[in-house]
Short mmCIF file of C-alpha atoms in Angstrom, two decimals:
data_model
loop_
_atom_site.label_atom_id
_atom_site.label_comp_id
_atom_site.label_asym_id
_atom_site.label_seq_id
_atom_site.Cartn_x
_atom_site.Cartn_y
_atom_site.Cartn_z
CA UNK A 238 -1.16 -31.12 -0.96
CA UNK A 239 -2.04 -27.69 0.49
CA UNK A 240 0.52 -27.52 2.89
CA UNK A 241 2.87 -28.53 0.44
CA UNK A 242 1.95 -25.68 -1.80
CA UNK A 243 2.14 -23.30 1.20
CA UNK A 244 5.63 -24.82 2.24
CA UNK A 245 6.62 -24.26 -1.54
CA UNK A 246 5.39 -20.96 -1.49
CA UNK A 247 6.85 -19.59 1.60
CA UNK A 248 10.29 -21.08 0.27
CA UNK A 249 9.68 -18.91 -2.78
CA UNK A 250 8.55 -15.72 -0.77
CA UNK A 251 12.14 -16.51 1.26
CA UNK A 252 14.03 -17.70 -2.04
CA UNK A 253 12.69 -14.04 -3.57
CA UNK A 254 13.21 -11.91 -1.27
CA UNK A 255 16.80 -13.18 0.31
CA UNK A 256 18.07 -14.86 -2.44
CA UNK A 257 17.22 -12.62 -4.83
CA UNK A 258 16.85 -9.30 -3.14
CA UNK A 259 13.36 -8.63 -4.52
CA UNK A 260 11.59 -5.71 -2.41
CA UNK A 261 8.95 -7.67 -0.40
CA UNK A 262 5.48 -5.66 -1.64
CA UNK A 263 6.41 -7.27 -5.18
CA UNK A 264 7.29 -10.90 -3.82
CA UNK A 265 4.37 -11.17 -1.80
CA UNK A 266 2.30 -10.10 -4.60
CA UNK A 267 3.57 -12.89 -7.21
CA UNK A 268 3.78 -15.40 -4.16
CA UNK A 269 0.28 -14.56 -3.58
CA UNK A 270 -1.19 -14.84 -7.07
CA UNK A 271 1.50 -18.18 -7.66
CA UNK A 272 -0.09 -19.96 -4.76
CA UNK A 273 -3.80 -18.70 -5.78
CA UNK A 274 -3.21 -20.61 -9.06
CA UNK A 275 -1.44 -24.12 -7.80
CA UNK A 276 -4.14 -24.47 -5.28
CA UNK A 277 -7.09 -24.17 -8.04
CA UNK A 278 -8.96 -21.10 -7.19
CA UNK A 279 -8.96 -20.45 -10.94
CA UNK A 280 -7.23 -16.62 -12.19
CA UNK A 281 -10.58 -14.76 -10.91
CA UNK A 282 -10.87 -16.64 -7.86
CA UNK A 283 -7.57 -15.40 -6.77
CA UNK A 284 -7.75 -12.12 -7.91
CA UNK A 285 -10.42 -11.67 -6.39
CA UNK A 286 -9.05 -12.73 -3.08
CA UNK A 287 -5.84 -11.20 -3.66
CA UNK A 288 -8.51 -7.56 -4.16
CA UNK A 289 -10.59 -8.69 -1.19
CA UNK A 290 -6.82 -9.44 0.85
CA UNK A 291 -5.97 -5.94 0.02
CA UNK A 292 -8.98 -3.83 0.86
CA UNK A 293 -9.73 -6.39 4.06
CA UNK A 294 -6.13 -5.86 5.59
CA UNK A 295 -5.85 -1.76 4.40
CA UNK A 296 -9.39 -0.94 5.77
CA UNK A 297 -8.93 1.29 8.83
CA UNK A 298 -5.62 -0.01 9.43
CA UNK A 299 -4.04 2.65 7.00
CA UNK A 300 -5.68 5.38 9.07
CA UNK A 301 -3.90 4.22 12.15
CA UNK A 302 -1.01 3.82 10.75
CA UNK A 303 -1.04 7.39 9.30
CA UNK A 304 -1.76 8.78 12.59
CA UNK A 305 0.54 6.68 14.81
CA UNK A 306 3.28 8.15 12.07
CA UNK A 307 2.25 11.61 12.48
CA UNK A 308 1.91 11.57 16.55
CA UNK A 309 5.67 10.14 16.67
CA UNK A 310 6.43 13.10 14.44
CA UNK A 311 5.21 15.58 16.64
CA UNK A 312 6.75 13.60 19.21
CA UNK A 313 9.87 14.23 18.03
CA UNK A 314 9.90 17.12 16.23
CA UNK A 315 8.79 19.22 19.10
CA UNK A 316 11.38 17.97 21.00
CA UNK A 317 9.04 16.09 23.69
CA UNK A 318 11.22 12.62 22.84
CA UNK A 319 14.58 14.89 24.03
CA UNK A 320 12.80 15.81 27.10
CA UNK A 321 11.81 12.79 28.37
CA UNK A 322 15.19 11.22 27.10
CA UNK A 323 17.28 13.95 29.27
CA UNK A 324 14.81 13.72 32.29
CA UNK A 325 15.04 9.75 32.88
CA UNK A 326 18.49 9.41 32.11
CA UNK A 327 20.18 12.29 33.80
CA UNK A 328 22.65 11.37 36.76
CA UNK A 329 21.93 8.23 36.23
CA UNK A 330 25.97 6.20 36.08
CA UNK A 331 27.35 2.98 35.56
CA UNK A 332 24.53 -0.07 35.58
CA UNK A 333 21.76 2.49 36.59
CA UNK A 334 21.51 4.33 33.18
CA UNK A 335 20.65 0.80 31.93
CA UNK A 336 17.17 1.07 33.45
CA UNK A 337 17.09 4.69 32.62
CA UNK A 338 17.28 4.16 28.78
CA UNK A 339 15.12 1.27 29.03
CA UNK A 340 12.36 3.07 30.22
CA UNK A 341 13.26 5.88 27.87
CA UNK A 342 12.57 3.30 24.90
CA UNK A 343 9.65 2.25 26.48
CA UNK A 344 7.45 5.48 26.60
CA UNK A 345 9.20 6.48 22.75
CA UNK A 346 8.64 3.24 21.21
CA UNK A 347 4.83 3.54 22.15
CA UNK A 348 4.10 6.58 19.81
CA UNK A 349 7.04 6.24 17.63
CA UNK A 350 7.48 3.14 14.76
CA UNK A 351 10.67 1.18 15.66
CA UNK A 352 12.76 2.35 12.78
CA UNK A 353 12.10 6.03 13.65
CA UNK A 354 12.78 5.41 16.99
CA UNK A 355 15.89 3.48 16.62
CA UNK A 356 17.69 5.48 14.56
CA UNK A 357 16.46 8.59 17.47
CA UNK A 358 17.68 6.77 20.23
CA UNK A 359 20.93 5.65 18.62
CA UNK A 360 23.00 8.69 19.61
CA UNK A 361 21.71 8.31 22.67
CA UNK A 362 22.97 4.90 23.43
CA UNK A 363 26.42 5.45 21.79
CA UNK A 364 26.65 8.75 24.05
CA UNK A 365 25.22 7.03 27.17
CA UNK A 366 27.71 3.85 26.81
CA UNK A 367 30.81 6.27 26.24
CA UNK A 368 29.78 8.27 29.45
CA UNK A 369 28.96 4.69 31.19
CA UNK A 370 32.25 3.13 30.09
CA UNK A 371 30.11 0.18 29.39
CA UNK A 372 29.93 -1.76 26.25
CA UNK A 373 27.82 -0.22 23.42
CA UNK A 374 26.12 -3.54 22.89
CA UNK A 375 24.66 -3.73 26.56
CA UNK A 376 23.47 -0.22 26.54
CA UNK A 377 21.92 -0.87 23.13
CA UNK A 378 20.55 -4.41 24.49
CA UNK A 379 18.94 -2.57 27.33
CA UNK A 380 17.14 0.18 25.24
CA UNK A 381 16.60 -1.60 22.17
CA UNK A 382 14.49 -4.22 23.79
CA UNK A 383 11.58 -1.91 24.59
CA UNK A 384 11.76 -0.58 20.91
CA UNK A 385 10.86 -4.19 20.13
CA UNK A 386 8.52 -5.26 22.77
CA UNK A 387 6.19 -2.38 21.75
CA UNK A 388 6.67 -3.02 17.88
CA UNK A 389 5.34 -6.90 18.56
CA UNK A 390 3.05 -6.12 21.74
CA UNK A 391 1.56 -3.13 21.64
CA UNK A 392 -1.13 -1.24 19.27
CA UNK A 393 -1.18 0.96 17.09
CA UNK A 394 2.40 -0.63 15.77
CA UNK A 395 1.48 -2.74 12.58
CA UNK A 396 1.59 -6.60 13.18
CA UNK A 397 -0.04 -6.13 16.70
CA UNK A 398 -2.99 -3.89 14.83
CA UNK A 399 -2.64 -5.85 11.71
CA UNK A 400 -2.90 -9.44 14.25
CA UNK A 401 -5.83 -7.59 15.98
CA UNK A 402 -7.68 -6.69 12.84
CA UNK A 403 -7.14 -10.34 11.00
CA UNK A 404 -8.68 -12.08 14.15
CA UNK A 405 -11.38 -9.89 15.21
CA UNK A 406 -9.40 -9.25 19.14
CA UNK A 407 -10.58 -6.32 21.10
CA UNK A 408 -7.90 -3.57 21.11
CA UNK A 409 -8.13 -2.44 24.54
CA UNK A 410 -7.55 -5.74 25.74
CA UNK A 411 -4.78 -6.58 23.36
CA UNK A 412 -3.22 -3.64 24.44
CA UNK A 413 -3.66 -4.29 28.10
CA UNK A 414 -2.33 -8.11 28.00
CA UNK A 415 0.55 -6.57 25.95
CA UNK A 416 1.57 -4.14 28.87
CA UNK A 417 1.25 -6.82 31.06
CA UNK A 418 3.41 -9.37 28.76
CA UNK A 419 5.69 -6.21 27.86
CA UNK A 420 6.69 -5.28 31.40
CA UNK A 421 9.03 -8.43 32.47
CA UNK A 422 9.70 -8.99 28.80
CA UNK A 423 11.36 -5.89 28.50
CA UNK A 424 13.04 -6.02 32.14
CA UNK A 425 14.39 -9.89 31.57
CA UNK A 426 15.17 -9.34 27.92
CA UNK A 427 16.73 -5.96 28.58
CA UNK A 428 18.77 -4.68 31.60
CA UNK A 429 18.69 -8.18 33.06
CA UNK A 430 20.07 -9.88 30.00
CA UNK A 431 22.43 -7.06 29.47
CA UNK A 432 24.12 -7.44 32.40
CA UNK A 433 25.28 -10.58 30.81
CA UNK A 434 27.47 -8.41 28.09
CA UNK A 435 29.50 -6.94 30.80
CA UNK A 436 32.35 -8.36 29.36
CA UNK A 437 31.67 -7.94 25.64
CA UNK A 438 34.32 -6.30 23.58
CA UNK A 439 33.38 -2.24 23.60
CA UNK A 440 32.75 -0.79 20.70
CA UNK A 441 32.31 2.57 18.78
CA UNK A 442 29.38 3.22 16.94
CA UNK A 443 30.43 2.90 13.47
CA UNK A 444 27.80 6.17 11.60
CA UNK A 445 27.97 9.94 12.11
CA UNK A 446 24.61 11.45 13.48
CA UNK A 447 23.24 14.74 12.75
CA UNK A 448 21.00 15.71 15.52
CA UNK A 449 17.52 16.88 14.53
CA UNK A 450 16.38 20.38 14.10
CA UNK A 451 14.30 20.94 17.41
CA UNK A 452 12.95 24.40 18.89
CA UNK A 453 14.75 26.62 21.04
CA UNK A 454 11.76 26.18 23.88
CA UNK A 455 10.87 22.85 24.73
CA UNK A 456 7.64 21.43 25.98
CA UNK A 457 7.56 20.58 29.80
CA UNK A 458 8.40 16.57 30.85
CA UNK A 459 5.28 15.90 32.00
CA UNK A 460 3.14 17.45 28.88
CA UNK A 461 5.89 15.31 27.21
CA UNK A 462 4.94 12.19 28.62
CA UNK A 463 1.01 12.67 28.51
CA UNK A 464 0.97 13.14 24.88
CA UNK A 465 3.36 10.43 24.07
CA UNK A 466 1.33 7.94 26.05
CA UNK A 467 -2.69 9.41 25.36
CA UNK A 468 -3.53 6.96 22.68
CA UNK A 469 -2.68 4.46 25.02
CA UNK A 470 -4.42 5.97 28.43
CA UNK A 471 -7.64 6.38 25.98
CA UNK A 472 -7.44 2.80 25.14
CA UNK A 473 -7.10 1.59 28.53
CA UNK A 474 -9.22 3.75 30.08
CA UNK A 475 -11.58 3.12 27.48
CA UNK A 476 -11.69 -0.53 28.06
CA UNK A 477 -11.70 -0.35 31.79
CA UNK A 478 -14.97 1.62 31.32
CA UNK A 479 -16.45 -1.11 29.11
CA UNK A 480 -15.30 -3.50 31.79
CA UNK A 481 -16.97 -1.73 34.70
CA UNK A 482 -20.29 -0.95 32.83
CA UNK A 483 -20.46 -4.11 31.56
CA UNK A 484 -22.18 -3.80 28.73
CA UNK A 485 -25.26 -3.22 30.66
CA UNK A 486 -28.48 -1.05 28.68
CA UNK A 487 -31.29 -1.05 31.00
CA UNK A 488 -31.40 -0.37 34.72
CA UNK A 489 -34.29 -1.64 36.72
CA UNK A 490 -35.65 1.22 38.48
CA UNK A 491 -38.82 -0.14 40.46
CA UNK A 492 -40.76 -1.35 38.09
CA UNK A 493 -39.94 0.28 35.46
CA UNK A 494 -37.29 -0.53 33.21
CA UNK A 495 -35.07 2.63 32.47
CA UNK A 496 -32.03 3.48 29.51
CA UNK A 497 -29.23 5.05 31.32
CA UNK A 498 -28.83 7.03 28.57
CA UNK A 499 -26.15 8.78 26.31
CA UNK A 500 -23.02 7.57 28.85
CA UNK A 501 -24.19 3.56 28.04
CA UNK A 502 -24.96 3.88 24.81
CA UNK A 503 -21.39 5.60 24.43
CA UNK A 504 -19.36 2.61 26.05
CA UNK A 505 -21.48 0.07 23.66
CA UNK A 506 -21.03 1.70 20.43
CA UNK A 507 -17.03 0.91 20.64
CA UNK A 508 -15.74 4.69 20.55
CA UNK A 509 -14.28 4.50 23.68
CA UNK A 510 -11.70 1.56 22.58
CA UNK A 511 -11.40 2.48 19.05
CA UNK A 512 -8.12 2.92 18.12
CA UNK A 513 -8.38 5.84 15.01
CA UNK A 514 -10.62 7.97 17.63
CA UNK A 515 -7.71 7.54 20.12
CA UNK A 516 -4.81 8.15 17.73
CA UNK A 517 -7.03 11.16 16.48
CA UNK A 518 -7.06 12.78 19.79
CA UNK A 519 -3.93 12.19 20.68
CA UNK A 520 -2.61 13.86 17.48
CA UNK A 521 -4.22 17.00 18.24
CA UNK A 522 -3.52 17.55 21.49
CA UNK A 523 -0.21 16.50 21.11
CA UNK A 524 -0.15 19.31 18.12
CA UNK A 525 -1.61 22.06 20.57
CA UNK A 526 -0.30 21.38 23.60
CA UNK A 527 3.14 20.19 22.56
CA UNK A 528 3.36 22.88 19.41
CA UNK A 529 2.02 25.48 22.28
CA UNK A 530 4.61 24.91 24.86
CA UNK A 531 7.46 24.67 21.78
CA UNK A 532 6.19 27.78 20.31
CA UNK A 533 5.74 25.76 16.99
CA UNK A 534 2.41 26.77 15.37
CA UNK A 535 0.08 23.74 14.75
CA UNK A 536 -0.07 25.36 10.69
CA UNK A 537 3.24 24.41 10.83
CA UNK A 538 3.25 20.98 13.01
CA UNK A 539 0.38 20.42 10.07
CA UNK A 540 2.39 21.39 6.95
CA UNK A 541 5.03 18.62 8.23
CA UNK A 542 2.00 15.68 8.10
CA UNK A 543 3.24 14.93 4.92
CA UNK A 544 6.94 14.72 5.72
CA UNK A 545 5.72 11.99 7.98
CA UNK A 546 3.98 10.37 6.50
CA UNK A 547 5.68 9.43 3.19
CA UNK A 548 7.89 6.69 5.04
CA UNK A 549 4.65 4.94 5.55
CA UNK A 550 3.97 4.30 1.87
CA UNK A 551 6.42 1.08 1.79
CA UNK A 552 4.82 -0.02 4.99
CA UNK A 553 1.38 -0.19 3.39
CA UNK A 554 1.81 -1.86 0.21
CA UNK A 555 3.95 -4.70 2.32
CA UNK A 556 1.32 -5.04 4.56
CA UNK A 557 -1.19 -4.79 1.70
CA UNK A 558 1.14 -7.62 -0.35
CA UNK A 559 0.65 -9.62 2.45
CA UNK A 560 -2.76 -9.39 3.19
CA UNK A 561 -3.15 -10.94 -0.21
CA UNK A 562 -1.28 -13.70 0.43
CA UNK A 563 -3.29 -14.14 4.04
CA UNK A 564 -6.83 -13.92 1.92
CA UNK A 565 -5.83 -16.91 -0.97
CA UNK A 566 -4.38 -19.23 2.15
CA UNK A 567 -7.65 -18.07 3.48
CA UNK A 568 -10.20 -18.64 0.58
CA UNK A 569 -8.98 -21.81 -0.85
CA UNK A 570 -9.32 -23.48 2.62
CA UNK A 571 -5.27 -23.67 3.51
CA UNK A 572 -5.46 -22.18 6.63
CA UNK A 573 -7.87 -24.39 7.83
CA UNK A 574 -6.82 -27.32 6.02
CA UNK A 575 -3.29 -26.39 8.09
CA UNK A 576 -4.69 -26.23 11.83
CA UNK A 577 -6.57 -28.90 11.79
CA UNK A 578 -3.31 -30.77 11.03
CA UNK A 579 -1.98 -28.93 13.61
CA UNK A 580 -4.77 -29.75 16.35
CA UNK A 581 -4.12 -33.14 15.37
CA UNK A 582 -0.86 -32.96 17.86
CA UNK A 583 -2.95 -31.73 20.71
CA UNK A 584 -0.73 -28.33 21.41
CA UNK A 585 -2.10 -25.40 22.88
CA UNK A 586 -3.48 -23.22 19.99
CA UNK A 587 -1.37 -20.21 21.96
CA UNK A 588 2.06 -22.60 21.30
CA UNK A 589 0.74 -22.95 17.81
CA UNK A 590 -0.07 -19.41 16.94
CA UNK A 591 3.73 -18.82 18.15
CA UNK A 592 5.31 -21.90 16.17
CA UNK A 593 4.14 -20.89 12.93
CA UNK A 594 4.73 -17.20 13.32
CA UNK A 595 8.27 -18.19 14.73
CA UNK A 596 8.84 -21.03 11.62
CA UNK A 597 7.41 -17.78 9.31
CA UNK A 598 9.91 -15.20 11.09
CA UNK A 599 13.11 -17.57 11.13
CA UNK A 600 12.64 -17.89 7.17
CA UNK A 601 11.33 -15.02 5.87
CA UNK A 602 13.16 -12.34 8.59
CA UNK A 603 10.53 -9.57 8.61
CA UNK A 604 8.38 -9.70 11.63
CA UNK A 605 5.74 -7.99 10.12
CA UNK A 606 5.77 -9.88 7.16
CA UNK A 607 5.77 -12.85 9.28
CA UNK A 608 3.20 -11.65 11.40
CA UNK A 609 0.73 -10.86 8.70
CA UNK A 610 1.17 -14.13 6.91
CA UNK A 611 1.10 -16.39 10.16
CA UNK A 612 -1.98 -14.79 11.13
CA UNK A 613 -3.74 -15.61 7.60
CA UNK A 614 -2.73 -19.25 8.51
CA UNK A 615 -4.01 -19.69 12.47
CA UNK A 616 -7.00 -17.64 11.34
CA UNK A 617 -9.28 -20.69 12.18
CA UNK A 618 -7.76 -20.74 16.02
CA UNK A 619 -9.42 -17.43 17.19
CA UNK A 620 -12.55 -18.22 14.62
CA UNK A 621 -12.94 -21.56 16.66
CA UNK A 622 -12.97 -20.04 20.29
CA UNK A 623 -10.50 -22.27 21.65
CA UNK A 624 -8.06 -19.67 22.60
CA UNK A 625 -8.52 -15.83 23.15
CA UNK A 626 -7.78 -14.22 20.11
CA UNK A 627 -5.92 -11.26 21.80
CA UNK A 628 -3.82 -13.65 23.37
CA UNK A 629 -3.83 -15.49 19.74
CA UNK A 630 -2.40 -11.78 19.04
CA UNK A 631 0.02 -11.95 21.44
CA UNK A 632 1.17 -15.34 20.81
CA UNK A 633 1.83 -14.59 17.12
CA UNK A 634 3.80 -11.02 17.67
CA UNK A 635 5.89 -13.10 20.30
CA UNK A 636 6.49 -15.60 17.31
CA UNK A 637 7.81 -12.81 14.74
CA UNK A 638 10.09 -11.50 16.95
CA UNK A 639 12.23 -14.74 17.83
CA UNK A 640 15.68 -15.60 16.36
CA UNK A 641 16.16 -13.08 14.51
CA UNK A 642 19.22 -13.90 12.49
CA UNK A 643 21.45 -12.55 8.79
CA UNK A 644 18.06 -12.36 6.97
CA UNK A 645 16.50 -9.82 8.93
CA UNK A 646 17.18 -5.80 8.56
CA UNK A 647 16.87 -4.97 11.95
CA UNK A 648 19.79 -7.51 12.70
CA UNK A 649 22.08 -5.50 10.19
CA UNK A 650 20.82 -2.46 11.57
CA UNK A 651 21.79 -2.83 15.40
CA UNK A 652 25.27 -4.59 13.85
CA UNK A 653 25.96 -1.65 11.42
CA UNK A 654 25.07 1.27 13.97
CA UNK A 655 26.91 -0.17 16.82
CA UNK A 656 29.83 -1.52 15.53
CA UNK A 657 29.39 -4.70 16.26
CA UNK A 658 30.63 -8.11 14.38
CA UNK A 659 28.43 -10.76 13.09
CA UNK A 660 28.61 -13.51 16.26
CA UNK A 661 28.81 -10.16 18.39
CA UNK A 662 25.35 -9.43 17.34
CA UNK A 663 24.25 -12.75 17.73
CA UNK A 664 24.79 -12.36 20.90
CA UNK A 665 23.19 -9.59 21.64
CA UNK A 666 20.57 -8.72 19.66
CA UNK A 667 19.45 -12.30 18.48
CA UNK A 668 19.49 -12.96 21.95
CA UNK A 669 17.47 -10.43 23.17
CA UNK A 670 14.44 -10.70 20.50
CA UNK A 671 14.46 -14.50 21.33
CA UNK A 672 14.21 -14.20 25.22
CA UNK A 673 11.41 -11.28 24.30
CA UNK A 674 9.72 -13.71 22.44
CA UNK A 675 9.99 -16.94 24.88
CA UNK A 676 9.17 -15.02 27.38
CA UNK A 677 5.88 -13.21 25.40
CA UNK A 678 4.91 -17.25 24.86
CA UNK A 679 5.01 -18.42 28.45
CA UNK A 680 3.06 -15.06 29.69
CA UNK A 681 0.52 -16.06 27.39
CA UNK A 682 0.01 -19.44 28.02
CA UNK A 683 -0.26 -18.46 31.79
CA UNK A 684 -2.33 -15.45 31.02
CA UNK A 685 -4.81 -17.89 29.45
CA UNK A 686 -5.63 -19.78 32.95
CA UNK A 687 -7.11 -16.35 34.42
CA UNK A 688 -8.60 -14.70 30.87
#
């Protein structure tokens, strides 16, 4: 009966929000409270969840996400993106400016959220393929694909922080095993893949851009690069540390027992690998050093924070919605009720992670939204130890990225900004975010001999 109410449920969150065209904050939210009732937690009972869903899943998670928006905004708005756009890709021809743009998306689509960077680096690709005399939809396939790998990989992007949060996984190592997973994702889903389109019909990118207001001096490439990527080298480093020390608090010294003082108790307090102290830093810097070498004040870098982060208002309540929904699967026992049927067919919990997040993302569209609900129902996976939960992370990212088809935006996105025709973009796009996905699935489930 539960999983029938959850199977009814998800067909109404689909029905809603396809069908009907209802913004997904407000479908989650009636889904959510609709499914709290037919599985008989009572009208306070799922309130109450639906509250607790809320607060749970906002938490620190809303910081990050604040930050992460305002660090791609300085990003960009100092012009650091431009530089390291014009560094990698310049006289680079033909095939090669494939694997310039790719790693262009990379190091943008770590700071920036995909939508901002998307729309940044679609001049960019329609330019780059004209120059090229390629087709648009390889050069997009080939820069596109680190846009997504980073969005379903990679913290401080939503699902992967949103993933991370739900089933307690250690950031630094998520982020790690994503880098790892990311690099031949993005290089066999990408240029690889793309040489595949050679052929494809060429196209014209079918919007006007205006380019963005940036300063007359622009910051150096490598200050560029070293604030775009800080978050991340404080993570890592952050976790190497933790790795190295070990978690150690007492050296023997004789015999006497010694602390080693403030450096340990540092690494096992967490700062090191927490994510808002990272984003934090790398905001300011980025303001100073960036705004310094741009000649844009930091009053006025700081005057735009709220520029930036307006767009992150919808973001929130959907990922609030569906934390909701994740807390009454949770509380009335779905979740569990749902992987134990699972475990009954003996799969990997890694494969089933990735099947339900895939099932969620094939219906529903949104990867985040898929991502967020899947991980409310393979909670009980990474609660039971049977898997690593930031490969469990991994997995489910991978899952709400595959096949992404009509119902998704990002698939009328890359079709509407490139040109391209419906089976065109089948093609191309849905092809891409599937290999990214099969091949985030596989590098789990061999990452999880050796973790």
């Amino acid at each position: 009966m539960p999983i029938l109410i959850t199977f009814i449920a998800v067909l109404a969150l689909l029905g809603l929000i396809i069908g009907l065209k209802w913004h997904p904050f407000i479908a989650l939210v009636l889904v959510a409270i609709g499914a709290g009732l037919a599985l008989g937690m009572g009208p306070e009972g799922t309130m109450t969840a639906v509250g607790n869903g809320v607060g749970g899943t906002l938490g620190g998670l809303a910081i990050i996400l604040g930050l992460g928006a305002v660090l791609g905004g300085v990003v960009a708005e100092t012009g650091a993106a431009k530089v390291i756009t014009d560094k990698l890709v310049a006289g680079r021809e033909g095939m090669s400016i494939l694997w310039g743009l790719c790693l262009v998306g990379f190091l943008i689509g770590i700071p920036l959220f995909y939508t901002v960077a998307f729309v940044m680096m679609a001049p960019i690709i329609i330019s780059a393929a004209e120059k090229a005399k390629l087709p648009l939809a390889m050069v997009a396939v080939a820069t596109v694909v680190s846009l997504s790998v980073t969005h379903g990989f990679l913290p401080p992007h939503p699902a992967p922080m949103l993933i991370s949060n739900t089933y307690g996984a250690d950031i630094g190592k998520v982020l790690m095993y994503g880098l790892i997973l990311g690099v031949p994702s993005v290089i066999l889903a990408g240029p690889l893949l793309a040489r595949t389109m050679r052929n494809m019909p060429h196209t014209k990118g079918a919007l006007t851009f205006k380019e963005t207001d940036l300063p007359d001096k622009l910051p150096s490439f490598g200050a560029a690069v070293f604030c775009a990527l800080l978050p991340v080298l404080l993570l890592a480093a952050g976790t190497l540390v933790q790795g190295l020390v070990g978690g150690a608090e007492e050296v023997e010294v004789g015999s006497e027992a010694i602390r080693q003082g403030f450096f340990t108790d540092l690494v096992q307090s967490g700062l090191l690998t927490d994510a808002t102290i990272a984003l934090l830093i790398g905001v300011l810097v980025a303001m100073f050093v960036l705004g310094g070498q741009s000649g844009t004040p930091v009053a006025k870098l700081m005057g735009r924070v709220g520029k930036q982060l307006a767009p992150m208002a919808a973001v929130l309540l959907i990922i609030a919605a569906g934390g909701a929904f994740k807390q009454v699967l949770v509380d009335s026992g779905t979740s569990d009720y749902i992987v134990q049927v699972l475990e009954g067919f003996n799969a990997n919990p890694i494969l089933i992670a990735w099947m339900i997040a895939a099932a969620l993302r094939v219906t529903l569209g949104s990867a985040t939204v898929a991502a967020i609900t899947a991980a409310g129902i393979a909670l009980p996976l990474a609660q039971s130890g049977a898997a690593s939960p930031e490969l469990l992370v991994l997995a489910t990212g991978a899952g709400s990225l595959t096949l992404s088809h009509v119902n998704d935006t990002g698939f009328w996105l890359f079709k509407e900004y490139f040109g391209l025709t419906v089976p065109q973009t089948l093609r191309s796009w849905t092809m891409m975010e599937t290999v990214v996905s099969l091949v985030g699935l596989f590098g789990c489930l061999g990452l999880s001999y050796v973790v």
